[in-house]
PDB file of C-alpha atoms in Angstrom:
ATOM      1  CA  GLU C   1      47.196 175.317 192.473  1.00 44.00           C
ATOM      2  CA  VAL C   2      46.740 172.285 193.685  1.00 43.00           C
ATOM      3  CA  GLY C   3      46.257 170.589 191.467  1.00 47.00           C
ATOM      4  CA  GLU C   4      49.364 171.486 190.567  1.00 44.00           C
ATOM      5  CA  ASP C   5      51.219 170.058 193.867  1.00 47.00           C
ATOM      6  CA  SER C   6      48.740 166.603 193.864  1.00 49.00           C
ATOM      7  CA  HIS C   7      50.310 166.726 189.957  1.00 47.00           C
ATOM      8  CA  CYS C   8      53.476 166.691 192.001  1.00 43.00           C
ATOM      9  CA  MET C   9      53.282 164.548 194.853  1.00 50.00           C
ATOM     10  CA  ARG C  10      52.161 161.715 192.848  1.00 52.00           C
ATOM     11  CA  ALA C  11      55.516 162.344 189.975  1.00 44.00           C
ATOM     12  CA  LEU C  12      57.756 162.604 192.848  1.00 45.00           C
ATOM     13  CA  PRO C  13      57.434 157.945 193.471  1.00 48.00           C
ATOM     14  CA  ALA C  14      58.646 157.784 189.394  1.00 44.00           C
ATOM     15  CA  VAL C  15      61.082 160.656 189.834  1.00 40.00           C
ATOM     16  CA  ARG C  16      63.130 158.876 193.032  1.00 49.00           C
ATOM     17  CA  GLY C  17      62.526 155.977 191.286  1.00 46.00           C
ATOM     18  CA  LEU C  18      64.648 156.986 188.550  1.00 42.00           C
ATOM     19  CA  SER C  19      67.477 158.490 190.289  1.00 44.00           C
ATOM     20  CA  LEU C  20      67.527 155.129 191.578  1.00 44.00           C
ATOM     21  CA  GLY C  21      67.160 153.090 188.145  1.00 43.00           C
ATOM     22  CA  VAL C  22      70.469 155.614 187.350  1.00 41.00           C
ATOM     23  CA  THR C  23      72.447 155.246 190.416  1.00 45.00           C
ATOM     24  CA  MET C  24      71.549 151.367 190.636  1.00 43.00           C
ATOM     25  CA  LEU C  25      72.842 151.619 186.935  1.00 41.00           C
ATOM     26  CA  SER C  26      76.147 153.106 187.020  1.00 44.00           C
ATOM     27  CA  MET C  27      77.012 151.063 189.809  1.00 47.00           C
ATOM     28  CA  CYS C  28      77.072 147.756 187.501  1.00 40.00           C
ATOM     29  CA  SER C  29      78.352 149.689 184.929  1.00 41.00           C
ATOM     30  CA  SER C  30      81.118 150.191 187.106  1.00 45.00           C
ATOM     31  CA  THR C  31      81.283 146.251 187.828  1.00 41.00           C
ATOM     32  CA  LEU C  32      81.216 145.600 184.893  1.00 38.00           C
ATOM     33  CA  CYS C  33      84.859 147.350 183.492  1.00 41.00           C
ATOM     34  CA  LYS C  34      85.995 146.769 186.237  1.00 43.00           C
ATOM     35  CA  ALA C  35      85.389 142.686 185.559  1.00 37.00           C
ATOM     36  CA  SER C  36      85.971 143.323 182.136  1.00 39.00           C
ATOM     37  CA  ALA C  37      88.978 144.676 182.310  1.00 42.00           C
ATOM     38  CA  ALA C  38      90.520 142.151 185.128  1.00 40.00           C
ATOM     39  CA  PHE C  39      89.141 139.439 181.987  1.00 37.00           C
ATOM     40  CA  ILE C  40      91.377 140.859 179.154  1.00 38.00           C
ATOM     41  CA  SER C  41      93.991 141.546 181.486  1.00 40.00           C
ATOM     42  CA  PRO C  42      97.314 140.339 180.800  1.00 40.00           C
ATOM     43  CA  SER C  43      98.493 137.652 182.776  1.00 41.00           C
ATOM     44  CA  MET C  44     101.814 138.250 182.578  1.00 39.00           C
ATOM     45  CA  PRO C  45     103.136 142.472 182.448  1.00 40.00           C
ATOM     46  CA  SER C  46     104.389 143.383 178.447  1.00 45.00           C
ATOM     47  CA  LEU C  47     107.679 142.741 178.029  1.00 39.00           C
ATOM     48  CA  SER C  48     108.525 146.756 177.517  1.00 42.00           C
ATOM     49  CA  SER C  49     106.220 147.746 180.656  1.00 42.00           C
ATOM     50  CA  PRO C  50     107.828 148.821 183.992  1.00 36.00           C
ATOM     51  CA  HIS C  51     107.509 145.217 185.515  1.00 38.00           C
ATOM     52  CA  SER C  52     108.586 143.294 182.738  1.00 40.00           C
ATOM     53  CA  VAL C  53     111.481 140.613 183.299  1.00 37.00           C
ATOM     54  CA  SER C  54     114.809 142.572 182.785  1.00 38.00           C
ATOM     55  CA  HIS C  55     113.345 144.591 185.184  1.00 39.00           C
ATOM     56  CA  ARG C  56     111.947 141.971 187.514  1.00 40.00           C
ATOM     57  CA  CYS C  57     115.429 140.511 187.770  1.00 35.00           C
ATOM     58  CA  ARG C  58     116.766 144.279 187.988  1.00 39.00           C
ATOM     59  CA  SER C  59     114.499 144.503 191.428  1.00 40.00           C
ATOM     60  CA  SER C  60     115.357 140.897 192.738  1.00 38.00           C
ATOM     61  CA  LEU C  61     119.018 143.071 194.156  1.00 35.00           C
ATOM     62  CA  GLY C  62     117.689 144.343 197.059  1.00 45.00           C
ATOM     63  CA  SER C  63     118.379 148.077 198.237  1.00 44.00           C
ATOM     64  CA  THR C  64     118.406 147.376 201.183  1.00 41.00           C
ATOM     65  CA  SER C  65     121.732 147.483 204.181  1.00 46.00           C
ATOM     66  CA  GLU C  66     120.551 144.108 205.581  1.00 51.00           C
ATOM     67  CA  GLN C  67     121.174 141.948 201.799  1.00 50.00           C
ATOM     68  CA  ALA C  68     124.372 143.542 201.567  1.00 50.00           C
ATOM     69  CA  SER C  69     125.468 142.668 205.438  1.00 58.00           C
ATOM     70  CA  ASP C  70     124.719 139.084 204.241  1.00 64.00           C
ATOM     71  CA  PRO C  71     126.512 136.911 202.434  1.00 61.00           C
ATOM     72  CA  GLN C  72     124.106 133.627 202.157  1.00 62.00           C
ATOM     73  CA  ALA C  73     120.998 137.025 201.429  1.00 58.00           C
ATOM     74  CA  ASN C  74     123.562 137.465 198.501  1.00 58.00           C
ATOM     75  CA  ALA C  75     124.536 133.851 197.295  1.00 54.00           C
ATOM     76  CA  ASP C  76     120.591 133.285 197.056  1.00 55.00           C
ATOM     77  CA  THR C  77     120.163 137.239 195.417  1.00 52.00           C
ATOM     78  CA  GLU C  78     122.736 135.555 192.742  1.00 53.00           C
ATOM     79  CA  LEU C  79     121.048 132.066 192.395  1.00 51.00           C
ATOM     80  CA  ASP C  80     117.952 134.106 191.865  1.00 53.00           C
ATOM     81  CA  LEU C  81     118.948 135.964 188.930  1.00 51.00           C
ATOM     82  CA  GLY C  82     120.798 133.144 187.663  1.00 53.00           C
ATOM     83  CA  ASP C  83     116.973 131.106 187.542  1.00 55.00           C
ATOM     84  CA  ARG C  84     115.541 134.347 186.829  1.00 57.00           C
ATOM     85  CA  ALA C  85     118.204 135.492 183.216  1.00 61.00           C
ATOM     86  CA  LYS C  86     117.720 131.381 182.658  1.00 68.00           C
ATOM     87  CA  ASP C  87     113.988 132.557 181.859  1.00 92.00           C
ATOM     88  CA  VAL C  88     114.935 134.664 179.615  1.00 97.00           C
ATOM     89  CA  ILE C  89     114.925 134.156 175.704  1.00 98.00           C
ATOM     90  CA  THR C  90     116.359 136.602 172.433  1.00 98.00           C
ATOM     91  CA  VAL C  91     113.425 137.077 169.556  1.00 98.00           C
ATOM     92  CA  GLN C  92     114.877 138.030 166.182  1.00 98.00           C
ATOM     93  CA  PHE C  93     113.131 138.879 163.752  1.00 98.00           C
ATOM     94  CA  LYS C  94     112.282 141.232 160.529  1.00 96.00           C
ATOM     95  CA  GLY C  95     115.932 142.821 161.879  1.00 95.00           C
ATOM     96  CA  GLN C  96     115.339 143.346 165.022  1.00 97.00           C
ATOM     97  CA  THR C  97     116.443 142.071 168.800  1.00 98.00           C
ATOM     98  CA  PHE C  98     113.939 141.508 171.230  1.00 96.00           C
ATOM     99  CA  GLN C  99     113.477 139.415 174.501  1.00 97.00           C
ATOM    100  CA  GLY C 100     110.982 136.774 175.593  1.00 96.00           C
ATOM    101  CA  GLU C 101     109.762 135.287 178.530  1.00 95.00           C
ATOM    102  CA  LYS C 102     111.003 130.624 177.910  1.00 96.00           C
ATOM    103  CA  GLY C 103     107.834 129.110 177.641  1.00 95.00           C
ATOM    104  CA  GLU C 104     105.698 132.177 176.555  1.00 95.00           C
ATOM    105  CA  LEU C 105     103.977 131.262 172.678  1.00 95.00           C
ATOM    106  CA  LEU C 106     106.102 133.078 169.949  1.00 97.00           C
ATOM    107  CA  ARG C 107     102.766 134.661 167.795  1.00 96.00           C
ATOM    108  CA  THR C 108     103.199 136.727 172.166  1.00 95.00           C
ATOM    109  CA  ILE C 109     106.507 137.514 172.018  1.00 96.00           C
ATOM    110  CA  LEU C 110     105.759 139.197 168.825  1.00 97.00           C
ATOM    111  CA  LEU C 111     102.730 141.758 168.226  1.00 95.00           C
ATOM    112  CA  ARG C 112     103.713 142.576 172.041  1.00 93.00           C
ATOM    113  CA  ASN C 113     106.813 143.395 171.079  1.00 96.00           C
ATOM    114  CA  ASN C 114     105.382 145.134 168.027  1.00 96.00           C
ATOM    115  CA  VAL C 115     105.964 143.173 165.751  1.00 97.00           C
ATOM    116  CA  THR C 116     103.775 140.349 164.744  1.00 97.00           C
ATOM    117  CA  PRO C 117     103.816 137.185 162.677  1.00 98.00           C
ATOM    118  CA  HIS C 118     100.738 138.125 160.198  1.00 98.00           C
ATOM    119  CA  ASN C 119     101.175 140.426 157.002  1.00 98.00           C
ATOM    120  CA  LYS C 120      98.998 143.212 156.113  1.00 95.00           C
ATOM    121  CA  GLY C 121      95.821 141.995 155.859  1.00 96.00           C
ATOM    122  CA  ALA C 122      95.815 139.712 158.053  1.00 97.00           C
ATOM    123  CA  GLN C 123      96.279 141.615 161.067  1.00 96.00           C
ATOM    124  CA  LEU C 124      92.690 142.178 160.924  1.00 95.00           C
ATOM    125  CA  ILE C 125      91.351 138.988 159.503  1.00 96.00           C
ATOM    126  CA  ASN C 126      93.388 136.283 161.572  1.00 95.00           C
ATOM    127  CA  CYS C 127      91.542 133.999 163.486  1.00 94.00           C
ATOM    128  CA  ARG C 128      93.218 135.263 167.169  1.00 92.00           C
ATOM    129  CA  GLY C 129      95.226 131.981 168.301  1.00 92.00           C
ATOM    130  CA  LEU C 130      93.249 129.603 167.236  1.00 92.00           C
ATOM    131  CA  GLY C 131      95.316 128.091 164.470  1.00 95.00           C
ATOM    132  CA  THR C 132      92.529 128.045 161.984  1.00 96.00           C
ATOM    133  CA  CYS C 133      93.503 130.464 160.200  1.00 96.00           C
ATOM    134  CA  GLY C 134      97.433 129.681 158.740  1.00 97.00           C
ATOM    135  CA  THR C 135      97.924 133.334 158.806  1.00 98.00           C
ATOM    136  CA  CYS C 136     101.016 133.880 161.517  1.00 98.00           C
ATOM    137  CA  ALA C 137     102.879 130.286 159.415  1.00 98.00           C
ATOM    138  CA  VAL C 138     107.279 131.397 159.614  1.00 98.00           C
ATOM    139  CA  GLN C 139     110.478 129.674 159.533  1.00 98.00           C
ATOM    140  CA  ILE C 140     111.600 128.768 163.021  1.00 98.00           C
ATOM    141  CA  GLU C 141     115.573 128.440 163.728  1.00 98.00           C
ATOM    142  CA  GLY C 142     115.581 127.771 167.343  1.00 98.00           C
ATOM    143  CA  GLN C 143     114.077 125.579 170.372  1.00 97.00           C
ATOM    144  CA  VAL C 144     110.602 125.167 170.076  1.00 98.00           C
ATOM    145  CA  GLU C 145     107.294 123.160 171.702  1.00 97.00           C
ATOM    146  CA  PRO C 146     106.499 121.465 170.139  1.00 97.00           C
ATOM    147  CA  LYS C 147     109.862 120.271 168.692  1.00 97.00           C
ATOM    148  CA  ALA C 148     107.248 119.309 165.571  1.00 97.00           C
ATOM    149  CA  TRP C 149     104.124 120.068 164.588  1.00 98.00           C
ATOM    150  CA  ASN C 150     100.272 119.420 166.699  1.00 97.00           C
ATOM    151  CA  THR C 151      97.316 118.139 165.369  1.00 97.00           C
ATOM    152  CA  MET C 152      96.601 121.540 164.450  1.00 96.00           C
ATOM    153  CA  GLU C 153      99.310 122.394 162.577  1.00 98.00           C
ATOM    154  CA  SER C 154      99.208 119.634 160.245  1.00 97.00           C
ATOM    155  CA  ALA C 155      95.607 120.391 159.507  1.00 97.00           C
ATOM    156  CA  ARG C 156      96.415 123.513 159.030  1.00 97.00           C
ATOM    157  CA  LEU C 157      99.980 124.098 157.102  1.00 98.00           C
ATOM    158  CA  ASN C 158      98.293 121.042 154.661  1.00 96.00           C
ATOM    159  CA  PHE C 159      95.322 122.690 153.741  1.00 96.00           C
ATOM    160  CA  PRO C 160      96.095 124.857 150.834  1.00 96.00           C
ATOM    161  CA  PRO C 161      97.000 127.797 149.894  1.00 96.00           C
ATOM    162  CA  HIS C 162      99.555 126.010 152.184  1.00 96.00           C
ATOM    163  CA  SER C 163     101.743 123.143 150.410  1.00 93.00           C
ATOM    164  CA  ALA C 164     104.111 120.841 150.381  1.00 93.00           C
ATOM    165  CA  PRO C 165     107.241 121.125 150.004  1.00 93.00           C
ATOM    166  CA  THR C 166     107.034 124.729 151.243  1.00 93.00           C
ATOM    167  CA  ASN C 167     104.964 124.254 154.329  1.00 96.00           C
ATOM    168  CA  GLN C 168     107.669 121.846 155.575  1.00 96.00           C
ATOM    169  CA  ARG C 169     109.642 125.038 156.959  1.00 97.00           C
ATOM    170  CA  LEU C 170     106.742 126.384 158.067  1.00 98.00           C
ATOM    171  CA  ARG C 171     105.796 126.322 162.026  1.00 98.00           C
ATOM    172  CA  LEU C 172     102.187 127.646 163.064  1.00 98.00           C
ATOM    173  CA  ALA C 173     103.863 131.015 165.597  1.00 98.00           C
ATOM    174  CA  CYS C 174     100.102 131.096 167.677  1.00 96.00           C
ATOM    175  CA  GLN C 175     101.280 127.112 168.697  1.00 96.00           C
ATOM    176  CA  VAL C 176     104.368 127.092 169.411  1.00 97.00           C
ATOM    177  CA  ARG C 177     106.802 128.086 173.188  1.00 97.00           C
ATOM    178  CA  ALA C 178     109.710 129.434 172.508  1.00 98.00           C
ATOM    179  CA  MET C 179     111.891 127.791 174.769  1.00 97.00           C
ATOM    180  CA  GLY C 180     115.498 128.763 173.064  1.00 97.00           C
ATOM    181  CA  ASP C 181     116.825 132.498 171.614  1.00 98.00           C
ATOM    182  CA  VAL C 182     115.228 131.931 167.771  1.00 98.00           C
ATOM    183  CA  ALA C 183     115.227 133.259 164.886  1.00 98.00           C
ATOM    184  CA  VAL C 184     112.770 134.423 162.858  1.00 98.00           C
ATOM    185  CA  THR C 185     111.699 134.509 159.266  1.00 98.00           C
ATOM    186  CA  LYS C 186     108.501 135.436 157.755  1.00 98.00           C
ATOM    187  CA  PHE C 187     107.697 134.971 153.853  1.00 98.00           C
ATOM    188  CA  ALA C 188     105.176 136.924 151.647  1.00 98.00           C
ATOM    189  CA  GLY C 189     101.422 136.665 150.861  1.00 97.00           C
ATOM    190  CA  PHE C 190      98.180 136.820 152.923  1.00 97.00           C
ATOM    191  CA  TRP C 191      99.245 133.353 154.673  1.00 97.00           C
ATOM    192  CA  GLY C 192     102.984 133.463 154.187  1.00 97.00           C
ATOM    193  CA  GLN C 193     102.801 130.957 151.687  1.00 96.00           C
ATOM    194  CA  ASN C 194     104.759 133.028 148.852  1.00 96.00           C
ATOM    195  CA  GLU C 195     108.755 131.873 148.950  1.00 94.00           C
ATOM    196  CA  GLU C 196     110.148 135.242 149.235  1.00 96.00           C
ATOM    197  CA  GLU C 197     110.687 136.818 152.370  1.00 97.00           C
ATOM    198  CA  SER C 198     108.079 139.251 153.228  1.00 97.00           C
ATOM    199  CA  GLN C 199     109.433 143.348 153.074  1.00 96.00           C
ATOM    200  CA  ASP C 200     106.336 144.144 155.544  1.00 96.00           C
ATOM    201  CA  ARG C 201     106.767 146.086 158.287  1.00 95.00           C
ATOM    202  CA  SER C 202     103.317 147.680 159.276  1.00 96.00           C
ATOM    203  CA  PHE C 203     101.833 146.202 162.255  1.00 96.00           C
ATOM    204  CA  SER C 204      98.763 146.801 164.897  1.00 94.00           C
ATOM    205  CA  VAL C 205      96.977 145.177 166.653  1.00 91.00           C
ATOM    206  CA  PRO C 206      93.002 146.331 166.189  1.00 91.00           C
ATOM    207  CA  LEU C 207      91.817 143.991 169.020  1.00 90.00           C
ATOM    208  CA  GLY C 208      93.770 145.398 172.086  1.00 88.00           C
ATOM    209  CA  GLU C 209      94.097 143.143 174.831  1.00 84.00           C
ATOM    210  CA  VAL C 210      91.337 140.469 173.270  1.00 84.00           C
ATOM    211  CA  GLU C 211      94.672 140.343 170.858  1.00 84.00           C
ATOM    212  CA  PHE C 212      95.133 138.180 173.932  1.00 79.00           C
ATOM    213  CA  ILE C 213      93.542 136.610 175.230  1.00 82.00           C
ATOM    214  CA  ILE C 214      93.427 132.543 173.107  1.00 81.00           C
ATOM    215  CA  ASP C 215      97.141 132.811 174.113  1.00 78.00           C
ATOM    216  CA  ARG C 216      96.607 133.967 177.611  1.00 77.00           C
ATOM    217  CA  ALA C 217      93.630 130.478 178.516  1.00 81.00           C
ATOM    218  CA  LYS C 218      96.241 128.188 176.036  1.00 76.00           C
ATOM    219  CA  GLN C 219      98.737 129.372 179.046  1.00 75.00           C
ATOM    220  CA  ALA C 220      96.820 128.260 181.446  1.00 79.00           C
ATOM    221  CA  LEU C 221      96.278 125.383 180.785  1.00 77.00           C
ATOM    222  CA  ARG C 222      99.455 124.513 179.719  1.00 71.00           C
ATOM    223  CA  LYS C 223     100.686 125.779 183.311  1.00 69.00           C
ATOM    224  CA  GLY C 224      98.138 123.549 184.992  1.00 71.00           C
ATOM    225  CA  SER C 225      98.619 120.186 182.570  1.00 68.00           C
ATOM    226  CA  ASP C 226     102.605 120.861 183.753  1.00 65.00           C
ATOM    227  CA  ARG C 227     101.643 121.305 187.496  1.00 68.00           C
ATOM    228  CA  ASP C 228      99.724 118.046 187.328  1.00 63.00           C
TER     229      ASP C 228
END
């Protein structure tokens, strides 16, 4: 019994150390999860969420008696709603019509409305918004920025399988921002390079919120440059 007690006493610090290590590991894992969630959470809520653009516009109406009885407050509210309404644009794509936020990347608008500028296998194998793969090539009717190909589009849309003259009608959805109502057409082929319109109606976002990390980074950089 003495020998067993002695072994137990010697083992006690190790058990305590192991317990402390497990506790610290748990705390670190929790912190890491929170940090990861904060990093990949969208910079603005999904357009289908309760916090969508239209919902924020409705909520700004207010419901207090003070607002109802104050003409100036009502005037300010109407002005605010008018400004917000100007920030909402309409997108038509594959027989569907939905809303997006003015100045948002077209690829992000499409994905957040459960449609995709990528055909079939390209939904998995694409550059996630870098502009290097060319699989999000679409035809756009309406106001977008930039108005002409940027450097990335010029390089990728002149690279096979994209080629003249059909490439002239294409833009990369990950490189353009919708500045007004737009109608979008996707053509067939892995890269959307064919002449006939795509009939693919499948949709998947294999990486979840990670799909939007590059898009949000570009949006943040643009907004920062606009403020400067």
